[in-house]
Coordinates of C-alpha atoms in Angstrom, one line a residue:
M1 CA 0.0 0.0 0.0
R2 CA 2.9 2.4 0.8
E3 CA 4.5 1.6 -2.6
R4 CA 1.1 2.2 -4.4
T5 CA 0.5 5.5 -2.6
G6 CA 4.0 6.6 -3.5
L7 CA 3.4 5.8 -7.2
E8 CA 0.0 7.5 -7.2
D9 CA 1.5 10.6 -5.7
R10 CA 4.2 10.8 -8.3
I11 CA 1.8 10.3 -11.2
A12 CA -0.5 12.9 -9.7
G13 CA 2.4 15.3 -9.5
I14 CA 3.3 14.8 -13.2
K15 CA -0.3 15.3 -14.2
R16 CA -0.4 18.6 -12.2
L17 CA 2.6 19.8 -14.0
E18 CA 1.2 18.9 -17.4
S19 CA -2.1 20.6 -16.6
G20 CA -0.5 23.7 -15.1
L21 CA 1.9 24.1 -18.0
E22 CA -1.0 23.9 -20.5
D23 CA -3.0 26.5 -18.5
A24 CA 0.0 28.8 -18.2
L25 CA 0.8 28.7 -21.9
T26 CA -2.8 29.2 -22.8
L27 CA -2.9 32.4 -20.6
I28 CA 0.3 33.8 -22.2
E29 CA -1.0 33.1 -25.7
L30 CA -4.3 34.7 -24.8
G31 CA -2.6 37.7 -23.3
E32 CA -0.4 38.2 -26.4
A33 CA -3.3 37.9 -28.7
E34 CA -5.3 40.6 -26.7
E35 CA -2.1 42.6 -25.8
D36 CA -3.1 42.2 -22.2
A37 CA 0.0 42.6 -20.0
A38 CA -1.8 41.5 -16.8
T39 CA -2.8 38.2 -18.3
I40 CA 0.7 37.6 -19.7
A41 CA 2.2 38.3 -16.2
E42 CA -0.3 35.9 -14.6
G43 CA 0.8 33.1 -17.0
E44 CA 4.5 33.8 -16.3
E45 CA 3.9 33.7 -12.6
M46 CA 2.3 30.3 -13.0
L47 CA 5.4 29.1 -14.9
R48 CA 7.6 30.2 -12.0
Q49 CA 5.5 28.3 -9.5
L50 CA 5.6 25.3 -11.8
E51 CA 9.4 25.5 -11.9
K52 CA 9.6 25.4 -8.1
E53 CA 7.2 22.4 -8.0
T54 CA 9.2 20.6 -10.7
A55 CA 12.4 21.0 -8.7
T56 CA 10.7 19.5 -5.6
L57 CA 9.5 16.5 -7.6
Q58 CA 12.9 16.0 -9.2
V59 CA 14.5 15.7 -5.7
E60 CA 11.7 13.3 -4.5
A61 CA 12.3 11.2 -7.6
L62 CA 15.8 10.6 -6.3
L63 CA 14.4 8.9 -3.2
S64 CA 13.9 5.6 -4.9
G65 CA 16.2 3.4 -2.9
E66 CA 14.9 0.2 -1.2
A67 CA 14.5 1.7 2.2
D68 CA 14.2 5.4 1.3
G69 CA 10.5 5.6 2.2
N70 CA 11.0 4.3 5.7
D71 CA 11.3 6.1 9.0
T72 CA 14.8 6.4 10.3
Y73 CA 17.1 6.3 13.3
L74 CA 19.7 9.1 13.5
E75 CA 22.5 8.9 16.0
V76 CA 24.9 11.8 17.0
H77 CA 28.1 11.1 19.0
S78 CA 30.7 13.6 20.3
G79 CA 34.3 13.3 19.2
A80 CA 37.5 14.1 21.1
G81 CA 37.4 17.5 22.8
G82 CA 35.3 17.0 25.9
T83 CA 32.8 19.7 26.7
E84 CA 33.3 21.5 23.3
S85 CA 32.4 18.5 21.3
Q86 CA 29.6 17.5 23.6
D87 CA 28.1 21.0 23.2
W88 CA 28.5 20.7 19.4
T89 CA 26.7 17.3 19.5
Q90 CA 23.7 18.8 21.2
M91 CA 23.7 21.6 18.6
L92 CA 23.5 18.9 15.9
M93 CA 20.7 17.1 17.7
R94 CA 18.8 20.3 17.8
M95 CA 19.5 21.0 14.1
Y96 CA 18.1 17.7 12.9
S97 CA 15.1 18.0 15.3
R98 CA 14.4 21.5 13.8
W99 CA 14.8 20.2 10.3
A100 CA 12.3 17.4 11.0
E101 CA 9.8 19.8 12.5
R102 CA 10.0 22.0 9.4
R103 CA 9.0 19.0 7.3
G104 CA 6.2 18.0 9.6
F105 CA 8.1 14.8 10.7
K106 CA 7.7 13.4 14.2
V107 CA 10.9 13.0 16.4
E108 CA 11.3 10.7 19.3
V109 CA 14.4 10.5 21.6
V110 CA 15.2 6.8 21.9
D111 CA 18.5 7.3 23.9
L112 CA 20.3 10.2 25.4
A113 CA 23.6 10.5 27.3
D114 CA 24.2 13.8 29.0
G115 CA 27.6 15.5 28.8
D116 CA 29.9 15.9 31.7
E117 CA 29.5 19.6 32.1
A118 CA 27.3 20.7 29.1
G119 CA 25.8 19.3 26.0
I120 CA 25.5 15.6 25.3
K121 CA 27.8 12.7 24.7
G122 CA 25.4 11.1 22.3
A123 CA 21.7 10.6 21.3
T124 CA 19.6 8.4 19.2
L125 CA 16.5 10.0 17.5
Q126 CA 13.8 8.2 15.6
V127 CA 12.4 10.4 12.8
K128 CA 9.0 9.4 11.5
G129 CA 7.7 10.7 8.2
K130 CA 7.5 10.1 4.4
N131 CA 11.0 9.3 3.0
A132 CA 12.6 10.1 6.3
Y133 CA 15.5 7.7 5.7
G134 CA 15.8 8.8 2.1
W135 CA 16.2 12.4 3.1
L136 CA 18.6 11.9 5.9
K137 CA 20.8 9.1 4.7
T138 CA 23.4 11.4 3.2
E139 CA 23.9 13.2 6.5
A140 CA 26.0 10.3 7.9
G141 CA 29.6 11.2 8.5
V142 CA 31.7 13.6 10.5
H143 CA 30.6 17.2 11.1
R144 CA 33.2 19.8 12.1
L145 CA 32.6 23.1 14.0
V146 CA 34.9 26.1 14.2
R147 CA 34.0 28.8 16.7
I148 CA 35.2 31.0 19.6
S149 CA 34.6 28.7 22.5
P150 CA 32.0 29.8 25.0
F151 CA 33.7 27.6 27.5
D152 CA 37.2 29.2 27.1
S153 CA 37.9 32.2 29.4
N154 CA 40.6 33.3 26.9
A155 CA 38.1 33.4 24.1
R156 CA 40.2 31.2 21.8
R157 CA 39.0 29.5 18.6
H158 CA 38.2 25.8 18.9
T159 CA 37.5 23.0 16.5
S160 CA 35.0 20.4 17.5
F161 CA 33.9 17.1 15.8
A162 CA 30.8 15.0 16.0
S163 CA 29.7 11.9 14.1
V164 CA 26.3 11.2 12.6
T165 CA 25.0 7.7 11.8
V166 CA 21.7 7.1 9.9
Y167 CA 20.0 3.8 9.4
P168 CA 16.4 3.0 8.4
V169 CA 13.6 1.7 10.6
I170 CA 12.7 -1.6 8.9
D171 CA 9.1 -2.8 8.5
D172 CA 7.5 -6.2 8.2
T173 CA 8.3 -6.5 4.5
I174 CA 12.0 -6.7 5.3
V175 CA 13.2 -9.8 7.2
V176 CA 16.4 -9.7 9.2
D177 CA 17.1 -13.1 10.8
I178 CA 19.2 -12.8 14.0
D179 CA 20.2 -15.9 16.0
P180 CA 19.3 -15.0 19.7
S181 CA 22.4 -16.8 20.9
D182 CA 24.5 -14.2 19.0
V183 CA 22.9 -11.4 21.1
R184 CA 23.9 -10.4 24.6
T185 CA 21.2 -8.6 26.6
D186 CA 22.0 -6.3 29.5
V187 CA 19.5 -4.5 31.7
M188 CA 20.4 -1.4 33.7
R189 CA 19.1 1.7 35.3
S190 CA 18.2 4.6 32.9
G191 CA 20.2 7.7 33.1
G192 CA 19.2 11.4 32.9
A193 CA 15.9 13.0 33.8
G194 CA 12.8 11.0 34.4
G195 CA 12.0 10.9 38.0
Q196 CA 12.6 8.4 40.8
H197 CA 10.9 5.5 39.0
V198 CA 13.2 5.7 36.0
N199 CA 16.4 6.0 38.0
K200 CA 15.5 3.3 40.6
T201 CA 14.4 0.5 38.2
E202 CA 16.4 -1.5 35.7
S203 CA 14.3 -0.4 32.7
A204 CA 17.0 0.4 30.2
V205 CA 18.0 -2.4 27.8
R206 CA 21.3 -2.8 25.9
L207 CA 21.8 -5.4 23.2
V208 CA 25.1 -6.4 21.7
H209 CA 25.3 -8.4 18.5
I210 CA 28.5 -10.4 19.2
P211 CA 29.5 -11.3 15.6
T212 CA 29.5 -7.7 14.5
N213 CA 30.0 -6.0 17.9
I214 CA 27.0 -3.7 17.0
M215 CA 25.4 -2.3 20.2
V216 CA 22.1 -0.5 20.7
V217 CA 20.6 1.0 23.9
S218 CA 17.0 1.9 24.5
Q219 CA 15.9 3.7 27.7
G220 CA 13.1 6.0 26.4
D221 CA 10.3 4.2 28.2
R222 CA 9.6 3.3 31.8
S223 CA 8.8 -0.2 30.8
Q224 CA 11.7 -2.7 30.3
H225 CA 9.5 -4.7 28.0
K226 CA 8.9 -1.8 25.7
N227 CA 12.6 -0.8 25.8
R228 CA 13.5 -4.4 24.9
D229 CA 11.2 -4.4 22.0
A230 CA 12.5 -1.0 20.8
A231 CA 16.1 -2.2 21.2
W232 CA 15.5 -5.3 19.0
K233 CA 14.0 -3.1 16.3
M234 CA 17.0 -0.9 16.4
L235 CA 19.4 -3.9 16.2
R236 CA 17.6 -5.3 13.2
A237 CA 17.7 -1.9 11.6
K238 CA 21.4 -1.5 12.2
L239 CA 22.2 -4.9 10.8
Y240 CA 20.1 -4.1 7.8
E241 CA 21.9 -0.8 7.2
R242 CA 25.2 -2.6 7.5
E243 CA 24.2 -5.0 4.8
L244 CA 23.0 -2.1 2.6
K245 CA 26.4 -0.4 3.1
I246 CA 28.3 -3.6 2.1
R247 CA 26.2 -3.8 -1.0
E248 CA 26.8 -0.1 -1.8
E249 CA 30.5 -0.4 -1.3
A250 CA 30.6 -3.5 -3.6
A251 CA 28.7 -1.6 -6.3
A252 CA 30.8 1.5 -5.9
A253 CA 34.1 -0.4 -6.0
E254 CA 33.2 -1.5 -9.5
Q255 CA 32.9 2.2 -10.5
A256 CA 36.0 3.2 -8.5
A257 CA 33.8 5.4 -6.3
K258 CA 34.1 5.6 -2.5
T259 CA 30.8 5.4 -0.5
D260 CA 31.8 5.0 3.1
V261 CA 32.1 8.1 5.1
G262 CA 33.7 7.2 8.4
W263 CA 35.4 9.0 11.3
G264 CA 38.2 11.2 10.0
H265 CA 36.3 11.8 6.7
Q266 CA 34.5 15.1 7.2
I267 CA 31.5 15.7 5.1
R268 CA 30.7 19.2 6.3
S269 CA 32.3 22.2 8.1
Y270 CA 30.4 24.8 10.0
V271 CA 32.5 28.0 10.7
L272 CA 31.1 30.6 13.1
Q273 CA 34.3 32.6 13.6
P274 CA 36.4 34.3 12.2
Y275 CA 33.8 34.3 9.3
Q276 CA 30.4 32.8 8.7
L277 CA 30.3 29.7 6.4
V278 CA 28.9 26.2 6.1
K279 CA 30.5 24.1 3.4
D280 CA 29.8 20.6 2.3
L281 CA 33.1 18.9 1.3
R282 CA 31.5 16.3 -0.9
T283 CA 29.4 18.6 -3.1
G284 CA 31.0 22.1 -2.7
K285 CA 27.6 23.5 -1.6
T286 CA 28.0 26.5 0.7
S287 CA 25.9 28.8 2.9
S288 CA 27.0 32.1 4.4
S289 CA 24.3 31.8 7.1
P290 CA 25.3 29.1 9.6
S291 CA 22.5 30.2 12.0
E292 CA 19.9 29.3 9.3
V293 CA 21.5 25.9 8.7
L294 CA 21.8 25.1 12.4
D295 CA 18.1 26.0 12.8
G296 CA 17.2 23.2 10.4
G297 CA 17.8 24.8 7.0
L298 CA 19.4 21.7 5.6
D299 CA 17.4 21.1 2.4
P300 CA 19.9 22.6 -0.1
F301 CA 22.7 20.5 1.3
I302 CA 20.6 17.3 1.4
E303 CA 19.4 17.9 -2.2
A304 CA 22.9 18.5 -3.5
A305 CA 24.2 15.3 -1.8
L306 CA 21.3 13.2 -3.1
E307 CA 21.9 14.4 -6.6
K308 CA 25.6 13.6 -6.4
R309 CA 24.9 10.2 -4.8
I310 CA 22.6 9.2 -7.6
Q311 CA 25.0 10.5 -10.3
G312 CA 27.7 8.4 -8.7
G313 CA 25.5 5.3 -8.9
E314 CA 25.7 4.7 -5.1
D315 CA 22.1 3.6 -4.8
V316 CA 22.5 0.8 -7.3
I317 CA 22.2 -2.2 -5.0
D318 CA 20.6 -5.6 -5.1
D319 CA 17.3 -6.4 -3.3
I320 CA 17.7 -7.7 0.2
D321 CA 15.1 -10.0 1.6

């Protein structure tokens, strides 16, 4: 049903463009025949609006990967640098939350580890909405911040790093078999805010997939049962994303293209001082308004990264059961 709805939406979008183009051209021809400048201007304005809608549909057409239509998990983790990096990690968490809100997506905090003095050491968000994974998948990698530190009494410039990981929420149409004997389960007390109940009961659940050493933690609910269920969903999603990445890398190797963006491979720099600039190192896309980007204005960067990803053939992967 989701696939059918997506196809119907795309077909309806094309039909709207065809109908709008015909109406706009008819208005312009009518205005020229009657030498009516107002009618011509109305037709030209319709063409400008159609151009914007076409650009939006073009980007959405890029979201055709196997899991692009799914909800997604997004993790942020601080790098070396203590308080500086932990504060930067919290800024990134807010940036993605604001971006999701702008698109009408729902955001849930699945896991959160507070920083030692300020900010956070890491967090896992679940972003729910149409094509959430497709939109966010190119955000995975290392993000670098340059600014005058608010924590440095000498007002020196600091560079901070944080990593972002993105993997899709998998639904019932995708089967990921996991041998329970390969998974270690730990229960523990939840950290952070939540009241006496949360802090006194062992409601948090950590799962470790021993063969791959992949670990997930869920502590967003007061119920250990619900946290356990959420953790298993996250683990299946991470293993699925791992398999996707392996397939992508194999396809990209054939085209001499590198797909993996790991620690030490920065994808974007955010400079607040001595000048104002955000630059994506993969696409060359820039913005002279870091405040707008950090408030969720990510679409130009995401669209550019998606276009480059498709041009590079990175989404050409085999189906995975």
